[in-house]
Short mmCIF file of C-alpha atoms in Angstrom, two decimals:
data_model
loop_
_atom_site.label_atom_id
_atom_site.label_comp_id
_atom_site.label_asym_id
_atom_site.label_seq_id
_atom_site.Cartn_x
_atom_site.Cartn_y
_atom_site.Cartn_z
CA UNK A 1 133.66 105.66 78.07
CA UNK A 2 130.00 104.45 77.70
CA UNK A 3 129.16 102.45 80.78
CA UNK A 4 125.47 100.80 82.32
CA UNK A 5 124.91 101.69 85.76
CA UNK A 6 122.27 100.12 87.38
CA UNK A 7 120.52 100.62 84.70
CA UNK A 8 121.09 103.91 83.72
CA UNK A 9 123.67 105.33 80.92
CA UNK A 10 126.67 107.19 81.53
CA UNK A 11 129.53 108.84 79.77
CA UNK A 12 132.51 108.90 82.24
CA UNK A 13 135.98 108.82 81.77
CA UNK A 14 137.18 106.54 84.94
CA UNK A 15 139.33 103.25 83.73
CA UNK A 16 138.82 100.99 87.15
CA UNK A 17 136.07 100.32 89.21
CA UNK A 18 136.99 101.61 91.98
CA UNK A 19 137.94 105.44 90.19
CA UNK A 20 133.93 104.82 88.99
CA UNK A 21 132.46 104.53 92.57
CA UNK A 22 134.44 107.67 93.44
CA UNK A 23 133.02 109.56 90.43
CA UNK A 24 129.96 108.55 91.12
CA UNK A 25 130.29 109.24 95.16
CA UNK A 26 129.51 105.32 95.89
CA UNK A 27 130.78 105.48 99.39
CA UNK A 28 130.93 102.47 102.59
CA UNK A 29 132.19 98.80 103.12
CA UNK A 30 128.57 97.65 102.94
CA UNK A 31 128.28 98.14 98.71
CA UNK A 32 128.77 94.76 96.22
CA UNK A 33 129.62 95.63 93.10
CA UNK A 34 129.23 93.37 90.25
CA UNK A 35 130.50 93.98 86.30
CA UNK A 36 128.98 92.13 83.64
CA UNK A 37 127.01 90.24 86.15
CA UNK A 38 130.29 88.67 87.40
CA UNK A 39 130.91 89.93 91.74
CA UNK A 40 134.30 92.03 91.43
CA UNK A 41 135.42 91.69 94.94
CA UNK A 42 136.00 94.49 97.21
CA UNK A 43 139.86 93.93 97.31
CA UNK A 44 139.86 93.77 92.88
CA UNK A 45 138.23 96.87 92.06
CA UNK A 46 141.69 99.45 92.28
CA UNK A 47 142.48 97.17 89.73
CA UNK A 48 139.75 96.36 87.97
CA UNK A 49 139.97 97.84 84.24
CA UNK A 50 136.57 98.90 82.98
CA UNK A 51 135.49 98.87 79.45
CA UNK A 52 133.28 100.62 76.99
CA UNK A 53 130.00 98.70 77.69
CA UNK A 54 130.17 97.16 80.61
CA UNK A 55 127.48 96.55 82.95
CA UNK A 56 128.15 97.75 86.23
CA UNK A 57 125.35 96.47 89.30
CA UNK A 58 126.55 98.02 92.77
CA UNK A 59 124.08 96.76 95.28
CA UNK A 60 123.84 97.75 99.23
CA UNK A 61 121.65 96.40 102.09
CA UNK A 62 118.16 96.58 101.85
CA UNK A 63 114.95 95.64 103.61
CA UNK A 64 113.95 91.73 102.61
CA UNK A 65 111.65 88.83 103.29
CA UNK B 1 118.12 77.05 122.52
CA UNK B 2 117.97 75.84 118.89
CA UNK B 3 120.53 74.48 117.23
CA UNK B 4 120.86 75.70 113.23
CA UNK B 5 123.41 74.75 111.38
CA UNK B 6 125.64 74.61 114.66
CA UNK B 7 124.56 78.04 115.64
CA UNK B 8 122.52 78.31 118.79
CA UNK B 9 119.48 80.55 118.40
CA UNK B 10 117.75 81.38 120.96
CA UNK B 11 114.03 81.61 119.09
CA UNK B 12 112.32 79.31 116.36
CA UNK B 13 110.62 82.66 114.63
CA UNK B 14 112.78 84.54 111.69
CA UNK B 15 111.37 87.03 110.69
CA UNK B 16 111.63 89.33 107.20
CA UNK B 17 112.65 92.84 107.69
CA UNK B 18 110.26 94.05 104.54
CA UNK B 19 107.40 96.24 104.30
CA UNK B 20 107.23 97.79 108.06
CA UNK B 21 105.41 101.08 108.25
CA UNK B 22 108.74 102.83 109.53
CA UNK B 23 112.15 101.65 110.63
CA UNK B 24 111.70 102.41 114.21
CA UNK B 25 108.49 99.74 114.26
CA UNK B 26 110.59 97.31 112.23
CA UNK B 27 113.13 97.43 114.82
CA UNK B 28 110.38 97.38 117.85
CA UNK B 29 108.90 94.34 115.75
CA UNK B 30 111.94 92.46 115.65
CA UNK B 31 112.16 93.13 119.72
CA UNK B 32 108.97 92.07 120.80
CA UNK B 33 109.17 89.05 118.27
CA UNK B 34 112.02 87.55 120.08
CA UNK B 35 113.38 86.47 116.43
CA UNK B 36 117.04 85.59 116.76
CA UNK B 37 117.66 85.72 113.04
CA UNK B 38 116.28 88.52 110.31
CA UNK B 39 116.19 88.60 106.68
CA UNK B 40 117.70 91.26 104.41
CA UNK B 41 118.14 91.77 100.76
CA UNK B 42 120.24 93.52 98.38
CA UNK B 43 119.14 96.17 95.70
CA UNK B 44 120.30 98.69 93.68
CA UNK B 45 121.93 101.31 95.45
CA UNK B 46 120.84 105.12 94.00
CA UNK B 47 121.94 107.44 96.72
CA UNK B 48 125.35 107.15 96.84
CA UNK B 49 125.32 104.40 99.42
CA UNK B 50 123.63 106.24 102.37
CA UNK B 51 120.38 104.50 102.34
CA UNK B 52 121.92 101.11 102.42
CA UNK B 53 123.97 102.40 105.33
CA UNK B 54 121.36 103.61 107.25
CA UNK B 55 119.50 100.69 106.97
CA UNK B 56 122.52 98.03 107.51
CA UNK B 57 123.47 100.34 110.81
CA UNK B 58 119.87 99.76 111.85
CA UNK B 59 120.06 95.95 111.58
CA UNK B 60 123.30 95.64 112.91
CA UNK B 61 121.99 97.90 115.92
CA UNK B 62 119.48 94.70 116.55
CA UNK B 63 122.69 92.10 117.42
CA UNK B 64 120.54 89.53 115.63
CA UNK B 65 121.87 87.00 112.77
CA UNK B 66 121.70 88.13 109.25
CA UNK B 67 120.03 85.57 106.82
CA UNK B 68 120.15 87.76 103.38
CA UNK B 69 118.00 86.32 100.48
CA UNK B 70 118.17 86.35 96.80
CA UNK B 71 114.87 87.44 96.37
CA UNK B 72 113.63 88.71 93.04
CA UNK B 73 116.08 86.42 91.25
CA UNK B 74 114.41 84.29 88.44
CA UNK B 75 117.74 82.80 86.63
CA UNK B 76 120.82 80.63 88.27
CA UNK B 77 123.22 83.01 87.67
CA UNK B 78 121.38 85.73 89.19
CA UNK B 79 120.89 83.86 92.18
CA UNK B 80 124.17 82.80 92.39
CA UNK B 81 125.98 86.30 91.73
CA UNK B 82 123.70 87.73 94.33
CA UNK B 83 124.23 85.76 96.83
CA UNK B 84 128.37 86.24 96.17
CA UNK B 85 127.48 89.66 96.27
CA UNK B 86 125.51 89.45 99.44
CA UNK B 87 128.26 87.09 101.39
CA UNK B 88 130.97 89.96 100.96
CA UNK B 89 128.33 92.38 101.75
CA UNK B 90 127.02 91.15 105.21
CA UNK B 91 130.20 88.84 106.15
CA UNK B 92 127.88 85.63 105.96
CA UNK B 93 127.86 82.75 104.14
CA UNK B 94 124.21 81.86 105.48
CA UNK B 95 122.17 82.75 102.07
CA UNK B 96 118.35 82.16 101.57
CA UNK B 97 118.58 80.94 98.34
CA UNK B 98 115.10 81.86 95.80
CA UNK B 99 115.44 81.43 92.22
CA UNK B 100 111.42 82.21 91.08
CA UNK B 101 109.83 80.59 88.76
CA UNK B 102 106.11 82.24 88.17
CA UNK B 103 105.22 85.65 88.43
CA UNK B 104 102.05 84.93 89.80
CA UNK B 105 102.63 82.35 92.46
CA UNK B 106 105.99 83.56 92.55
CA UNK B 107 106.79 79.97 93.20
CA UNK B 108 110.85 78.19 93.24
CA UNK B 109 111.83 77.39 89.74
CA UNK B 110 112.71 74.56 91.55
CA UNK B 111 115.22 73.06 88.66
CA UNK B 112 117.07 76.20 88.62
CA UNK B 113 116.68 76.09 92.95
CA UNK B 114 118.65 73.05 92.74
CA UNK B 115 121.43 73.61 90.23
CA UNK B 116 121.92 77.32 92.03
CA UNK B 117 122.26 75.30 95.11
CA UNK B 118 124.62 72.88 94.34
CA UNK B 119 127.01 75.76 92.84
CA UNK B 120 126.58 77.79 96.20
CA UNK B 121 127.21 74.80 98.21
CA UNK B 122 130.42 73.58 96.53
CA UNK B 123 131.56 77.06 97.27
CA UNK B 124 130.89 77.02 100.90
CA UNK B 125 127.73 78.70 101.22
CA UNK B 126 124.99 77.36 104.39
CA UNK B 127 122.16 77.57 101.37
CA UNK B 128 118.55 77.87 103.15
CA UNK B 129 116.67 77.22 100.08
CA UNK B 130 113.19 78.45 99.15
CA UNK B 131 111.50 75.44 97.44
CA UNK B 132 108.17 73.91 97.32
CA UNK B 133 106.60 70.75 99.60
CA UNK B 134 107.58 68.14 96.52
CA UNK B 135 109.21 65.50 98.34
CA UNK B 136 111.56 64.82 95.34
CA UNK B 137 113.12 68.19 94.81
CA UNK B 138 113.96 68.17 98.83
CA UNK B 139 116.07 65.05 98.04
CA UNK B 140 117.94 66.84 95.27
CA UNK B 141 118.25 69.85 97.51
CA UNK B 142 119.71 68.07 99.90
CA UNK B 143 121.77 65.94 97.47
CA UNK B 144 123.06 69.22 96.32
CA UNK B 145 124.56 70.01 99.72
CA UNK B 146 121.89 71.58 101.64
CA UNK B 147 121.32 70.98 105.02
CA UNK B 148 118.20 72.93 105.54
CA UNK B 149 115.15 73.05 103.78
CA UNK B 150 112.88 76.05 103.72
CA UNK B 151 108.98 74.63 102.17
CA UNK B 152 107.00 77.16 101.37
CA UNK B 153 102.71 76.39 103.18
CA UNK B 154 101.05 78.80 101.00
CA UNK B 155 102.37 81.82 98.02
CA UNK B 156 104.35 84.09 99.38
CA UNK B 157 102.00 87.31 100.86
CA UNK B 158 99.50 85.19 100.73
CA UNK B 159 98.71 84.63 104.20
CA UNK B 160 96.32 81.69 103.38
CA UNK B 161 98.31 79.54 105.68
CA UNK B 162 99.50 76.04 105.24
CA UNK B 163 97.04 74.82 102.25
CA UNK B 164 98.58 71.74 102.03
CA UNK B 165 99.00 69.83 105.78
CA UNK B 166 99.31 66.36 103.94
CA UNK B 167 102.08 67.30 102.42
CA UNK B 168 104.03 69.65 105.10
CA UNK B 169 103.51 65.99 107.70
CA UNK B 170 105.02 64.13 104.46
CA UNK B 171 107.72 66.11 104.62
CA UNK B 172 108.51 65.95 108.60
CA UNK B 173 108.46 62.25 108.25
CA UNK B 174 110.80 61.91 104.99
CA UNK B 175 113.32 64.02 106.82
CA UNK B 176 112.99 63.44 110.46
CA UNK B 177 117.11 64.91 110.72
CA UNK B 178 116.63 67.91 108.49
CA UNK B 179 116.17 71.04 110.21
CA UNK B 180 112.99 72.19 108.47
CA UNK B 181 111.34 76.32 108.50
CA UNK B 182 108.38 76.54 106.80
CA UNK B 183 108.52 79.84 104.43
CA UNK B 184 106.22 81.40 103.12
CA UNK B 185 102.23 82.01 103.58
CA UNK B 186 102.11 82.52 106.89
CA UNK B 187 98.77 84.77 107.88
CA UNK B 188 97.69 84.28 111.37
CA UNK B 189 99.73 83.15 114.71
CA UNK B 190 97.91 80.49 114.55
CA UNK B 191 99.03 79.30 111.50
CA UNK B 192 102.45 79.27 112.86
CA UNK B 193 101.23 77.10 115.90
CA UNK B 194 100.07 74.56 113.50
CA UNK B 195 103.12 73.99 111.70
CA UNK B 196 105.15 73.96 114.47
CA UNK B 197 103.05 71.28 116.06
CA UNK B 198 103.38 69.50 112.79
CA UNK B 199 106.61 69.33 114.22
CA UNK B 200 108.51 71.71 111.78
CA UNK B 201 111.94 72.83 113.78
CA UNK B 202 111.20 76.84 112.61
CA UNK B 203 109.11 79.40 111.07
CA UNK B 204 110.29 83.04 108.54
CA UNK B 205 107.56 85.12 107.87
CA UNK B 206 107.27 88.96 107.18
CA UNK B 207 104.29 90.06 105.65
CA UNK B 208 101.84 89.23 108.46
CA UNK B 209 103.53 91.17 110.79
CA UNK B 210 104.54 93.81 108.73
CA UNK B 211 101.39 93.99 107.29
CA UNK B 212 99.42 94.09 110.42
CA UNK B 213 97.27 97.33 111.81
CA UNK B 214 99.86 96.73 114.65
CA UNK B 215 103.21 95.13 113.88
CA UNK B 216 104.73 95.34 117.21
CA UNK B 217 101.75 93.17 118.75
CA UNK B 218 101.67 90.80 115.76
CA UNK B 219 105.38 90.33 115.89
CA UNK B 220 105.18 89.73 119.85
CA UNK B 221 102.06 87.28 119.32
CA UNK B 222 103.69 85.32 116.17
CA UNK B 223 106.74 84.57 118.93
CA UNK B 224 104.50 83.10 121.01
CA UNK B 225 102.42 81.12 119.24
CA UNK B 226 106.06 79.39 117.92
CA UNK B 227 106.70 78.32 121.14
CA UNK B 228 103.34 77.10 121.78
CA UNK B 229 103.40 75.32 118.86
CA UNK B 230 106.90 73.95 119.59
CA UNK B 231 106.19 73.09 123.55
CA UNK B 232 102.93 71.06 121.95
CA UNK B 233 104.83 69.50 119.45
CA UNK B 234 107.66 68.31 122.12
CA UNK B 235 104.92 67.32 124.70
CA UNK B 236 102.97 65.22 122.04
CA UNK B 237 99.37 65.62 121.23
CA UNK B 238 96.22 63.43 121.15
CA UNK B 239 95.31 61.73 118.26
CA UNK B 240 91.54 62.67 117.04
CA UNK B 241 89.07 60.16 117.36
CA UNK B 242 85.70 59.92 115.56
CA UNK B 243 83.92 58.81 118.73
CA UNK B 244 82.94 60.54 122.21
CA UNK B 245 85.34 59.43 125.39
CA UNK B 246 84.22 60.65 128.84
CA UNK B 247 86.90 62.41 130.49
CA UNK B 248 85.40 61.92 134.05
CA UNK B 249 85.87 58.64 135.55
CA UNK B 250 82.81 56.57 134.68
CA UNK B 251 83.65 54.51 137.62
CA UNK B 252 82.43 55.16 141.53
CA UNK B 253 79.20 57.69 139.81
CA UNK B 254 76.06 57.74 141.76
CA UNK B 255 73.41 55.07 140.77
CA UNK B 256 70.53 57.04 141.61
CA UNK B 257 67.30 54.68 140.38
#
């Protein structure tokens, strides 16, 4: 499946969100995670189905004014 | 003590957590400041989560209160997904809200700033928002639900200081009740003093201490000039007057011809 991750293409074959932060060794409690530019919740992303296209954002803590 | 939004803080300075020359002198700054509360942000992650960790540990390390921002947002729903993303992030639903509207002045869409607000609010967010010194678009922030209002003094980075006094006094006497922090502009400790004698109830900056040949120092002497500022402002000043008055008792001199 053809997915947007932060910006950058990939081809991977996980079906929820959470399967595509393991892939992609996303690790922590302190990462957001947005699809489509919607927030999937923590709790929702076991479940969340992906599809072919979708925008995924996953965001962590960073230094701000 | 200060009293924000029901939470007792124990310093009128917030400062941003942005552009320090290391972590260690971010963290030193934040010490010597005295701030209570610092700002964070949230950006894309591209190490597998490890730099946001080692940064969020550092923070946390601090034991001060987390005021994340939407910075870099310039539409509504940006802004608004952000800050969802941010409250689940760092377990708070305090959110400095900036929705931009100019890349050069990088000054509030302030339309957008309102409608974001009112959508955050209704969902139980504290917003701080990031909005100009217009007098109007403070009353539809605050229509919206806000309950703190965040002027800017001068573009952000700019350190030009507040350009605009006339309006900044306008805007302590529309709202006496409002907790106000000017944001935004800040350059000198000085310039701090003078808002805060304006009578403004707080102060975020970042740049002019992060900025500085010597962060630590600036951050210590930005503290105090807040509570200079604040002590002058509580102890009420003279009024300037175009005319000399002697301050030694004219009475009881020597008549000496």
């Amino acid at each position: 499946m053809r997915l947007t991750v932060n910006g950058e293409a990939h081809e991977i074959a996980a079906t929820t969100l959470a399967d595509l932060l393991a892939v992609l060794d996303y690790e922590g409690d302190w990462l957001a995670t947005a699809v489509n530019s919607d927030l999937v919740h923590k709790a929702n992303r076991a479940e969340f189905q992906l599809s072919e296209g979708d925008r995924i954002e996953i965001l962590s803590p960073m230094q701000g004014g | 003590m200060f009293d924000l939004l029901g939470t007792n803080l124990s310093s009128r300075l917030l400062l941003g957590t942005a552009q320090y020359p290391s972590p260690a002198i971010l963290a030193d700054a934040v010490k010597a400041s005295g701030a209570s509360v610092v700002t964070v942000s949230l950006r894309r992650e591209m190490a597998g989560g490890r730099a946001g960790e080692k940064f969020w540990s550092l923070i946390r390390s601090l034991g001060v209160r987390i005021l994340p921002n939407t910075a870099g947002c310039h539409s509504v729903k940006e802004a608004v997904t952000t800050a969802k993303m941010a409250r689940e992030v760092f377990g708070t639903t305090w959110i400095k809200l900036e929705v931009i509207g100019n890349h050069d002045t990088l000054q509030p869409d302030v339309f957008g700033l309102v409608e974001a607000a009112r959508i955050l609010c209704e969902d139980g967010f504290a917003v701080f928002p990031y909005t100009t010194d217009d007098l109007v678009v403070a009353e539809r922030l605050l229509e919206a639900g806000c309950k703190v209002l965040m002027p800017w003094c001068a573009p952000i980075g700019s350190a030009l200081g507040p350009i605009n006094i006339m309006s900044l006094r306008s805007m302590r006497g529309h709202f006496p009740g409002v907790p106000l922090i000017v944001d935004a502009g800040l350059g000198r400790p000085s310039h701090a003093a003078t808002v805060m004698e304006l009578g403004f109830d707080a102060v975020l900056l970042n740049t002019a201490v992060a900025r500085a040949a010597d962060p630590v120092g600036m951050a210590h002497a930005f503290g105090k000039a807040v509570e200079a500022g604040r002590e002058a402002f509580c102890s009420g000043m003279l009024e300037p007057r175009d005319v000399a008055v002697p301050s030694t008792p004219t009475i009881g001199r020597a008549v000496f011809s």
